[in-house]
Short mmCIF file of N, CA and C in Angstrom, two decimals:
data_model
loop_
_atom_site.label_atom_id
_atom_site.label_comp_id
_atom_site.label_asym_id
_atom_site.label_seq_id
_atom_site.Cartn_x
_atom_site.Cartn_y
_atom_site.Cartn_z
N MET A 1 21.30 8.19 23.93
CA MET A 1 21.05 8.33 22.51
C MET A 1 20.23 7.13 22.04
N SER A 2 19.27 7.39 21.21
CA SER A 2 18.35 6.37 20.73
C SER A 2 18.89 5.74 19.45
N ASN A 3 18.52 4.47 19.23
CA ASN A 3 18.90 3.79 17.99
C ASN A 3 17.90 4.02 16.86
N GLU A 4 16.88 4.84 17.09
CA GLU A 4 15.88 5.10 16.06
C GLU A 4 16.48 5.94 14.94
N ILE A 5 15.98 5.68 13.75
CA ILE A 5 16.42 6.47 12.59
C ILE A 5 15.56 7.73 12.55
N THR A 6 16.22 8.86 12.47
CA THR A 6 15.46 10.10 12.35
C THR A 6 15.26 10.42 10.88
N ARG A 7 14.04 10.80 10.57
CA ARG A 7 13.71 11.15 9.19
C ARG A 7 13.51 12.64 9.09
N SER A 8 13.52 13.10 7.88
CA SER A 8 13.41 14.53 7.65
C SER A 8 11.99 15.05 7.83
N GLY A 9 11.04 14.17 8.11
CA GLY A 9 9.66 14.61 8.24
C GLY A 9 8.91 14.52 6.91
N ASP A 10 9.58 14.06 5.87
CA ASP A 10 8.97 13.95 4.55
C ASP A 10 8.66 12.50 4.21
N ASP A 11 8.02 11.78 5.12
CA ASP A 11 7.71 10.37 4.90
C ASP A 11 6.87 10.17 3.64
N TYR A 12 6.09 11.16 3.28
CA TYR A 12 5.23 11.04 2.11
C TYR A 12 6.03 11.02 0.80
N THR A 13 7.30 11.26 0.84
CA THR A 13 8.10 11.28 -0.39
C THR A 13 8.81 9.97 -0.66
N TYR A 14 8.50 8.92 0.07
CA TYR A 14 9.16 7.63 -0.13
C TYR A 14 8.40 6.76 -1.13
N GLY A 15 8.04 7.31 -2.26
CA GLY A 15 7.40 6.54 -3.32
C GLY A 15 5.95 6.23 -3.08
N ASN A 16 5.30 6.92 -2.15
CA ASN A 16 3.91 6.61 -1.86
C ASN A 16 3.00 7.83 -1.92
N SER A 17 3.33 8.77 -2.80
CA SER A 17 2.49 9.95 -2.95
C SER A 17 2.50 10.39 -4.41
N PHE A 18 1.57 11.26 -4.74
CA PHE A 18 1.47 11.79 -6.10
C PHE A 18 2.05 13.19 -6.14
N GLY A 19 2.60 13.55 -7.27
CA GLY A 19 3.07 14.91 -7.49
C GLY A 19 2.32 15.51 -8.67
N VAL A 20 2.42 16.80 -8.82
CA VAL A 20 1.75 17.49 -9.93
C VAL A 20 2.82 18.07 -10.83
N VAL A 21 2.66 17.85 -12.12
CA VAL A 21 3.57 18.40 -13.11
C VAL A 21 2.74 19.18 -14.12
N TYR A 22 3.14 20.40 -14.39
CA TYR A 22 2.42 21.23 -15.36
C TYR A 22 3.21 21.26 -16.65
N ASP A 23 2.52 21.05 -17.77
CA ASP A 23 3.14 21.08 -19.08
C ASP A 23 2.03 21.24 -20.11
N ASP A 24 2.38 21.74 -21.27
CA ASP A 24 1.43 21.79 -22.38
C ASP A 24 1.63 20.53 -23.21
N ILE A 25 0.58 19.72 -23.30
CA ILE A 25 0.65 18.45 -24.03
C ILE A 25 -0.26 18.56 -25.25
N ASN A 26 0.28 18.26 -26.40
CA ASN A 26 -0.54 18.14 -27.60
C ASN A 26 -0.87 16.67 -27.78
N THR A 27 -2.15 16.40 -27.95
CA THR A 27 -2.61 15.02 -28.07
C THR A 27 -3.24 14.82 -29.44
N PHE A 28 -2.81 13.78 -30.13
CA PHE A 28 -3.44 13.35 -31.36
C PHE A 28 -4.07 12.00 -31.06
N GLY A 29 -5.34 11.87 -31.34
CA GLY A 29 -6.02 10.62 -31.05
C GLY A 29 -6.89 10.15 -32.19
N VAL A 30 -6.93 8.86 -32.36
CA VAL A 30 -7.81 8.23 -33.34
C VAL A 30 -8.57 7.15 -32.59
N SER A 31 -9.87 7.12 -32.80
CA SER A 31 -10.65 6.09 -32.12
C SER A 31 -11.75 5.58 -33.04
N GLY A 32 -12.15 4.38 -32.77
CA GLY A 32 -13.25 3.77 -33.50
C GLY A 32 -14.14 3.04 -32.52
N GLU A 33 -15.43 3.10 -32.78
CA GLU A 33 -16.38 2.45 -31.88
C GLU A 33 -17.51 1.87 -32.71
N ILE A 34 -17.94 0.70 -32.33
CA ILE A 34 -19.08 0.08 -32.97
C ILE A 34 -20.00 -0.46 -31.89
N ASN A 35 -21.27 -0.14 -32.01
CA ASN A 35 -22.29 -0.64 -31.10
C ASN A 35 -23.33 -1.36 -31.95
N VAL A 36 -23.62 -2.58 -31.59
CA VAL A 36 -24.54 -3.39 -32.36
C VAL A 36 -25.64 -3.90 -31.45
N ASP A 37 -26.87 -3.66 -31.86
CA ASP A 37 -28.01 -4.27 -31.17
C ASP A 37 -28.33 -5.55 -31.93
N ILE A 38 -27.86 -6.68 -31.42
CA ILE A 38 -28.05 -7.96 -32.08
C ILE A 38 -29.55 -8.23 -32.22
N ASN A 39 -30.25 -8.05 -31.15
CA ASN A 39 -31.71 -8.04 -31.18
C ASN A 39 -32.14 -7.09 -30.07
N ARG A 40 -33.39 -7.03 -29.80
CA ARG A 40 -33.89 -6.06 -28.84
C ARG A 40 -33.35 -6.33 -27.43
N ASN A 41 -32.90 -7.54 -27.15
CA ASN A 41 -32.45 -7.90 -25.81
C ASN A 41 -30.93 -8.01 -25.65
N PHE A 42 -30.19 -7.89 -26.73
CA PHE A 42 -28.74 -8.11 -26.65
C PHE A 42 -28.01 -7.03 -27.43
N ASN A 43 -27.14 -6.29 -26.74
CA ASN A 43 -26.30 -5.35 -27.48
C ASN A 43 -24.84 -5.53 -27.09
N LEU A 44 -23.99 -5.21 -28.05
CA LEU A 44 -22.56 -5.44 -27.95
C LEU A 44 -21.84 -4.19 -28.44
N GLY A 45 -20.78 -3.81 -27.77
CA GLY A 45 -20.01 -2.64 -28.17
C GLY A 45 -18.52 -2.90 -28.10
N LEU A 46 -17.79 -2.35 -29.06
CA LEU A 46 -16.34 -2.43 -29.10
C LEU A 46 -15.79 -1.03 -29.34
N LYS A 47 -14.70 -0.70 -28.67
CA LYS A 47 -14.08 0.60 -28.84
C LYS A 47 -12.56 0.44 -28.78
N ALA A 48 -11.86 1.11 -29.69
CA ALA A 48 -10.40 1.11 -29.71
C ALA A 48 -9.92 2.55 -29.86
N GLU A 49 -8.85 2.89 -29.14
CA GLU A 49 -8.31 4.24 -29.19
C GLU A 49 -6.79 4.20 -29.29
N TYR A 50 -6.24 5.09 -30.11
CA TYR A 50 -4.79 5.25 -30.21
C TYR A 50 -4.47 6.72 -29.98
N PHE A 51 -3.41 6.98 -29.20
CA PHE A 51 -3.01 8.34 -28.88
C PHE A 51 -1.53 8.54 -29.16
N SER A 52 -1.20 9.76 -29.53
CA SER A 52 0.20 10.18 -29.67
C SER A 52 0.31 11.52 -28.95
N TYR A 53 1.36 11.68 -28.16
CA TYR A 53 1.50 12.87 -27.33
C TYR A 53 2.83 13.57 -27.63
N SER A 54 2.81 14.88 -27.54
CA SER A 54 4.07 15.64 -27.55
C SER A 54 3.96 16.70 -26.46
N SER A 55 5.03 16.84 -25.69
CA SER A 55 5.01 17.77 -24.56
C SER A 55 6.06 18.85 -24.77
N ASP A 56 5.84 19.98 -24.13
CA ASP A 56 6.77 21.11 -24.26
C ASP A 56 8.02 20.92 -23.41
N THR A 57 7.86 20.55 -22.15
CA THR A 57 9.02 20.51 -21.27
C THR A 57 9.32 19.13 -20.69
N GLU A 58 8.31 18.31 -20.48
CA GLU A 58 8.51 16.99 -19.88
C GLU A 58 9.00 15.99 -20.91
N ALA A 59 9.72 14.98 -20.45
CA ALA A 59 10.26 13.94 -21.33
C ALA A 59 9.17 13.02 -21.86
N GLU A 60 8.09 12.86 -21.10
CA GLU A 60 7.00 11.95 -21.46
C GLU A 60 5.66 12.59 -21.09
N ALA A 61 4.60 12.04 -21.65
CA ALA A 61 3.25 12.37 -21.20
C ALA A 61 2.94 11.36 -20.10
N TRP A 62 3.25 11.72 -18.88
CA TRP A 62 3.22 10.79 -17.76
C TRP A 62 1.84 10.18 -17.56
N ASN A 63 1.84 8.85 -17.37
CA ASN A 63 0.64 8.06 -17.05
C ASN A 63 -0.42 8.06 -18.14
N LEU A 64 -0.08 8.44 -19.34
CA LEU A 64 -1.05 8.43 -20.44
C LEU A 64 -0.69 7.29 -21.40
N PRO A 65 -1.62 6.37 -21.64
CA PRO A 65 -1.32 5.23 -22.52
C PRO A 65 -1.43 5.60 -24.00
N ASP A 66 -0.70 4.86 -24.85
CA ASP A 66 -0.82 5.05 -26.29
C ASP A 66 -2.04 4.32 -26.84
N VAL A 67 -2.45 3.25 -26.18
CA VAL A 67 -3.54 2.40 -26.68
C VAL A 67 -4.52 2.09 -25.56
N LYS A 68 -5.81 2.16 -25.89
CA LYS A 68 -6.87 1.74 -24.97
C LYS A 68 -7.93 0.99 -25.78
N GLY A 69 -8.59 0.06 -25.16
CA GLY A 69 -9.66 -0.66 -25.83
C GLY A 69 -10.67 -1.15 -24.83
N SER A 70 -11.89 -1.35 -25.29
CA SER A 70 -12.92 -1.87 -24.39
C SER A 70 -13.98 -2.63 -25.19
N MET A 71 -14.66 -3.51 -24.49
CA MET A 71 -15.76 -4.27 -25.06
C MET A 71 -16.82 -4.41 -23.97
N PHE A 72 -18.08 -4.26 -24.34
CA PHE A 72 -19.12 -4.47 -23.36
C PHE A 72 -20.28 -5.21 -24.02
N LEU A 73 -21.03 -5.91 -23.19
CA LEU A 73 -22.25 -6.54 -23.67
C LEU A 73 -23.30 -6.50 -22.58
N ASP A 74 -24.53 -6.31 -23.00
CA ASP A 74 -25.67 -6.31 -22.10
C ASP A 74 -26.73 -7.23 -22.69
N TYR A 75 -27.32 -8.04 -21.83
CA TYR A 75 -28.29 -9.03 -22.28
C TYR A 75 -29.48 -9.04 -21.33
N GLN A 76 -30.65 -8.80 -21.89
CA GLN A 76 -31.90 -8.90 -21.14
C GLN A 76 -32.40 -10.33 -21.34
N ILE A 77 -32.16 -11.20 -20.39
CA ILE A 77 -32.43 -12.64 -20.53
C ILE A 77 -33.93 -12.90 -20.70
N ASN A 78 -34.73 -12.34 -19.83
CA ASN A 78 -36.18 -12.39 -19.98
C ASN A 78 -36.73 -11.13 -19.33
N GLN A 79 -37.99 -11.10 -19.02
CA GLN A 79 -38.59 -9.89 -18.47
C GLN A 79 -37.96 -9.48 -17.15
N ASN A 80 -37.49 -10.44 -16.37
CA ASN A 80 -36.95 -10.12 -15.06
C ASN A 80 -35.42 -10.17 -14.98
N TRP A 81 -34.78 -11.11 -15.64
CA TRP A 81 -33.34 -11.31 -15.50
C TRP A 81 -32.56 -10.49 -16.53
N PHE A 82 -31.43 -9.94 -16.09
CA PHE A 82 -30.51 -9.23 -16.99
C PHE A 82 -29.08 -9.54 -16.57
N ALA A 83 -28.16 -9.41 -17.52
CA ALA A 83 -26.75 -9.68 -17.26
C ALA A 83 -25.89 -8.83 -18.18
N GLY A 84 -24.63 -8.70 -17.85
CA GLY A 84 -23.72 -7.94 -18.69
C GLY A 84 -22.28 -8.17 -18.28
N ALA A 85 -21.41 -7.71 -19.14
CA ALA A 85 -19.98 -7.83 -18.88
C ALA A 85 -19.25 -6.73 -19.62
N ASN A 86 -18.07 -6.39 -19.13
CA ASN A 86 -17.20 -5.49 -19.87
C ASN A 86 -15.75 -5.89 -19.65
N LEU A 87 -14.99 -5.69 -20.67
CA LEU A 87 -13.55 -5.95 -20.68
C LEU A 87 -12.88 -4.66 -21.09
N PHE A 88 -11.79 -4.31 -20.47
CA PHE A 88 -11.06 -3.17 -20.99
C PHE A 88 -9.56 -3.41 -20.90
N TYR A 89 -8.86 -2.74 -21.81
CA TYR A 89 -7.42 -2.86 -21.94
C TYR A 89 -6.83 -1.46 -21.90
N THR A 90 -5.75 -1.30 -21.16
CA THR A 90 -4.99 -0.05 -21.14
C THR A 90 -3.54 -0.40 -21.41
N GLY A 91 -2.93 0.30 -22.37
CA GLY A 91 -1.55 0.03 -22.76
C GLY A 91 -0.54 0.54 -21.73
N GLU A 92 0.72 0.32 -22.04
CA GLU A 92 1.81 0.75 -21.15
C GLU A 92 1.79 2.27 -20.97
N ARG A 93 2.25 2.71 -19.81
CA ARG A 93 2.38 4.12 -19.49
C ARG A 93 3.74 4.37 -18.87
N LYS A 94 4.24 5.57 -19.02
CA LYS A 94 5.50 5.97 -18.37
C LYS A 94 5.18 6.76 -17.12
N ASP A 95 6.00 6.56 -16.09
CA ASP A 95 5.84 7.30 -14.84
C ASP A 95 7.23 7.55 -14.28
N GLN A 96 7.30 8.38 -13.26
CA GLN A 96 8.58 8.62 -12.59
C GLN A 96 8.47 8.17 -11.15
N PHE A 97 9.56 7.57 -10.68
CA PHE A 97 9.65 7.09 -9.31
C PHE A 97 10.64 7.97 -8.58
N PHE A 98 10.18 8.59 -7.49
CA PHE A 98 11.02 9.51 -6.72
C PHE A 98 11.30 8.94 -5.33
N LEU A 99 12.50 9.05 -4.90
CA LEU A 99 12.88 8.86 -3.50
C LEU A 99 13.62 10.12 -3.09
N THR A 100 13.55 10.47 -1.84
CA THR A 100 14.14 11.75 -1.41
C THR A 100 15.65 11.78 -1.61
N THR A 101 16.29 10.63 -1.63
CA THR A 101 17.75 10.63 -1.71
C THR A 101 18.27 10.32 -3.11
N SER A 102 17.39 10.19 -4.07
CA SER A 102 17.86 9.85 -5.41
C SER A 102 17.21 10.73 -6.47
N THR A 103 17.76 10.66 -7.65
CA THR A 103 17.15 11.38 -8.77
C THR A 103 15.98 10.56 -9.30
N PRO A 104 15.02 11.19 -9.94
CA PRO A 104 13.85 10.46 -10.43
C PRO A 104 14.24 9.38 -11.45
N GLN A 105 13.57 8.26 -11.35
CA GLN A 105 13.78 7.16 -12.29
C GLN A 105 12.53 7.01 -13.14
N THR A 106 12.69 6.93 -14.45
CA THR A 106 11.55 6.69 -15.33
C THR A 106 11.27 5.20 -15.33
N VAL A 107 10.01 4.85 -15.10
CA VAL A 107 9.59 3.45 -15.07
C VAL A 107 8.46 3.27 -16.07
N THR A 108 8.32 2.06 -16.57
CA THR A 108 7.22 1.72 -17.47
C THR A 108 6.21 0.87 -16.72
N LEU A 109 4.99 1.36 -16.64
CA LEU A 109 3.92 0.60 -16.02
C LEU A 109 3.34 -0.35 -17.05
N ASP A 110 3.17 -1.60 -16.68
CA ASP A 110 2.69 -2.62 -17.61
C ASP A 110 1.27 -2.33 -18.08
N SER A 111 0.97 -2.81 -19.26
CA SER A 111 -0.40 -2.74 -19.75
C SER A 111 -1.24 -3.74 -18.96
N TYR A 112 -2.56 -3.60 -19.04
CA TYR A 112 -3.41 -4.52 -18.28
C TYR A 112 -4.77 -4.71 -18.94
N PHE A 113 -5.36 -5.87 -18.67
CA PHE A 113 -6.74 -6.19 -19.00
C PHE A 113 -7.52 -6.23 -17.69
N ASP A 114 -8.77 -5.88 -17.76
CA ASP A 114 -9.64 -6.05 -16.60
C ASP A 114 -10.99 -6.51 -17.10
N ALA A 115 -11.61 -7.43 -16.39
CA ALA A 115 -12.91 -7.98 -16.78
C ALA A 115 -13.87 -7.84 -15.61
N ASN A 116 -15.09 -7.43 -15.91
CA ASN A 116 -16.13 -7.24 -14.92
C ASN A 116 -17.43 -7.83 -15.44
N ALA A 117 -18.29 -8.28 -14.54
CA ALA A 117 -19.58 -8.85 -14.95
C ALA A 117 -20.63 -8.53 -13.90
N HIS A 118 -21.88 -8.55 -14.34
CA HIS A 118 -22.98 -8.32 -13.41
C HIS A 118 -24.20 -9.13 -13.84
N VAL A 119 -25.04 -9.42 -12.88
CA VAL A 119 -26.30 -10.10 -13.13
C VAL A 119 -27.34 -9.49 -12.19
N GLY A 120 -28.58 -9.44 -12.64
CA GLY A 120 -29.60 -8.85 -11.79
C GLY A 120 -30.98 -9.40 -12.08
N TYR A 121 -31.89 -9.04 -11.19
CA TYR A 121 -33.26 -9.52 -11.29
C TYR A 121 -34.20 -8.37 -10.93
N HIS A 122 -35.17 -8.06 -11.83
CA HIS A 122 -36.18 -7.05 -11.57
C HIS A 122 -37.33 -7.72 -10.80
N VAL A 123 -37.41 -7.44 -9.51
CA VAL A 123 -38.47 -8.01 -8.68
C VAL A 123 -39.81 -7.39 -9.10
N THR A 124 -39.83 -6.07 -9.21
CA THR A 124 -40.97 -5.32 -9.73
C THR A 124 -40.40 -4.27 -10.68
N GLU A 125 -41.26 -3.40 -11.19
CA GLU A 125 -40.74 -2.31 -12.05
C GLU A 125 -39.87 -1.35 -11.25
N GLN A 126 -40.08 -1.30 -9.94
CA GLN A 126 -39.33 -0.35 -9.11
C GLN A 126 -38.17 -0.99 -8.35
N ILE A 127 -38.24 -2.26 -8.05
CA ILE A 127 -37.24 -2.91 -7.19
C ILE A 127 -36.42 -3.92 -7.99
N SER A 128 -35.10 -3.83 -7.87
CA SER A 128 -34.19 -4.78 -8.51
C SER A 128 -33.13 -5.20 -7.52
N VAL A 129 -32.61 -6.40 -7.70
CA VAL A 129 -31.46 -6.86 -6.93
C VAL A 129 -30.36 -7.22 -7.94
N PHE A 130 -29.11 -7.12 -7.52
CA PHE A 130 -28.01 -7.36 -8.45
C PHE A 130 -26.79 -7.91 -7.73
N ALA A 131 -25.90 -8.47 -8.51
CA ALA A 131 -24.58 -8.91 -8.03
C ALA A 131 -23.56 -8.53 -9.10
N LYS A 132 -22.41 -8.06 -8.66
CA LYS A 132 -21.34 -7.65 -9.57
C LYS A 132 -20.04 -8.30 -9.15
N ALA A 133 -19.20 -8.58 -10.11
CA ALA A 133 -17.83 -9.06 -9.86
C ALA A 133 -16.89 -8.19 -10.68
N ASN A 134 -15.88 -7.64 -10.03
CA ASN A 134 -14.89 -6.79 -10.70
C ASN A 134 -13.51 -7.44 -10.61
N ASN A 135 -12.69 -7.18 -11.61
CA ASN A 135 -11.35 -7.77 -11.71
C ASN A 135 -11.45 -9.29 -11.59
N ILE A 136 -12.30 -9.86 -12.42
CA ILE A 136 -12.61 -11.29 -12.36
C ILE A 136 -11.36 -12.16 -12.51
N ALA A 137 -10.44 -11.75 -13.36
CA ALA A 137 -9.22 -12.54 -13.57
C ALA A 137 -8.24 -12.40 -12.41
N ASN A 138 -8.59 -11.56 -11.43
CA ASN A 138 -7.76 -11.35 -10.25
C ASN A 138 -6.35 -10.87 -10.64
N ASN A 139 -6.30 -10.03 -11.68
CA ASN A 139 -5.02 -9.49 -12.14
C ASN A 139 -4.45 -8.53 -11.11
N ASN A 140 -3.15 -8.59 -10.95
CA ASN A 140 -2.45 -7.71 -10.04
C ASN A 140 -1.70 -6.68 -10.88
N TYR A 141 -2.36 -5.55 -11.13
CA TYR A 141 -1.72 -4.51 -11.94
C TYR A 141 -1.75 -3.19 -11.19
N GLU A 142 -0.96 -2.24 -11.68
CA GLU A 142 -0.91 -0.91 -11.09
C GLU A 142 -1.52 0.10 -12.04
N ARG A 143 -2.54 0.77 -11.58
CA ARG A 143 -3.16 1.84 -12.37
C ARG A 143 -2.20 3.03 -12.43
N TRP A 144 -1.54 3.32 -11.30
CA TRP A 144 -0.48 4.31 -11.19
C TRP A 144 0.68 3.68 -10.44
N GLN A 145 1.85 4.28 -10.52
CA GLN A 145 3.04 3.77 -9.85
C GLN A 145 2.77 3.58 -8.36
N ASN A 146 3.12 2.42 -7.83
CA ASN A 146 2.95 2.08 -6.41
C ASN A 146 1.50 2.14 -5.93
N THR A 147 0.56 1.97 -6.85
CA THR A 147 -0.86 1.99 -6.49
C THR A 147 -1.53 0.78 -7.12
N PRO A 148 -1.38 -0.39 -6.51
CA PRO A 148 -1.99 -1.60 -7.08
C PRO A 148 -3.51 -1.58 -6.93
N VAL A 149 -4.18 -2.24 -7.85
CA VAL A 149 -5.64 -2.36 -7.76
C VAL A 149 -5.99 -3.45 -6.76
N GLN A 150 -7.23 -3.45 -6.35
CA GLN A 150 -7.67 -4.51 -5.45
C GLN A 150 -7.84 -5.81 -6.22
N ALA A 151 -7.74 -6.91 -5.52
CA ALA A 151 -7.97 -8.22 -6.13
C ALA A 151 -9.44 -8.33 -6.51
N ILE A 152 -9.86 -9.52 -6.91
CA ILE A 152 -11.24 -9.72 -7.31
C ILE A 152 -12.19 -9.18 -6.24
N GLN A 153 -13.26 -8.52 -6.67
CA GLN A 153 -14.19 -7.89 -5.76
C GLN A 153 -15.61 -8.32 -6.10
N PHE A 154 -16.43 -8.46 -5.08
CA PHE A 154 -17.83 -8.82 -5.27
C PHE A 154 -18.70 -7.77 -4.59
N LEU A 155 -19.82 -7.49 -5.21
CA LEU A 155 -20.76 -6.52 -4.66
C LEU A 155 -22.16 -7.02 -4.95
N ALA A 156 -23.02 -6.94 -3.96
CA ALA A 156 -24.43 -7.29 -4.16
C ALA A 156 -25.25 -6.18 -3.55
N GLY A 157 -26.43 -5.95 -4.12
CA GLY A 157 -27.25 -4.88 -3.59
C GLY A 157 -28.63 -4.87 -4.19
N ALA A 158 -29.35 -3.84 -3.87
CA ALA A 158 -30.72 -3.67 -4.37
C ALA A 158 -30.90 -2.22 -4.76
N THR A 159 -31.79 -1.99 -5.71
CA THR A 159 -32.12 -0.62 -6.12
C THR A 159 -33.62 -0.43 -6.02
N PHE A 160 -34.01 0.79 -5.78
CA PHE A 160 -35.41 1.17 -5.74
C PHE A 160 -35.56 2.41 -6.59
N LYS A 161 -36.40 2.35 -7.61
CA LYS A 161 -36.64 3.51 -8.50
C LYS A 161 -37.95 4.16 -8.10
N PHE A 162 -37.92 5.49 -8.08
CA PHE A 162 -39.15 6.21 -7.76
C PHE A 162 -39.18 7.50 -8.55
N ASP A 163 -40.38 8.03 -8.75
CA ASP A 163 -40.59 9.30 -9.46
C ASP A 163 -41.00 10.36 -8.46
N PHE A 164 -40.57 11.58 -8.71
CA PHE A 164 -41.00 12.70 -7.88
C PHE A 164 -42.19 13.37 -8.48
#
C-alpha cells in the first residue's frame, strides 16, 4: 500500500479555477469624464465611474466593483520624442472561494491602483521605438481570486507603419 494521497481527480477545484454563474443583473451606473488638450502637444484625461448592482438569484454581483477611476496623459515632447502615463483604480469586489470539501466562502478582494508609463522616439514617419513600464509601483494585487498580477514589467520594441 502506498503512502500517497489519492485525490478525486478534481485537482482543478482546489481554488485555482474559474466557475460560471448565470444570473440577471441590473446595473445602475454614473460616470464622468473630462479630457483636456492643454496645448497641441499635451492632453490629460480623468474618468470616474460608480456602479450599483442588483441580482435575481446570487447574493452579490461577483467580481464587479462599485467604483472605478482612471487618469491618463500623453505628451509630445518634440517632433521625435513622446511620452505618456496612465493610472487606474478599481474598488473592492466580492468573490467566492470554493474548495471541494467545504461550502463556498465569500471573500472581499482589495481595491487597487496601477500605474503605467511609456516613452518613445519617432526615428522616421514610419519607424518608432518605445519602452513601457507596467505596474510601476510593483503592487501585489489580485484582479480575481487567487489570480495575482505580475510584478513590475518592462517592454521595449519597435513599430513600422505602412500603407497598402
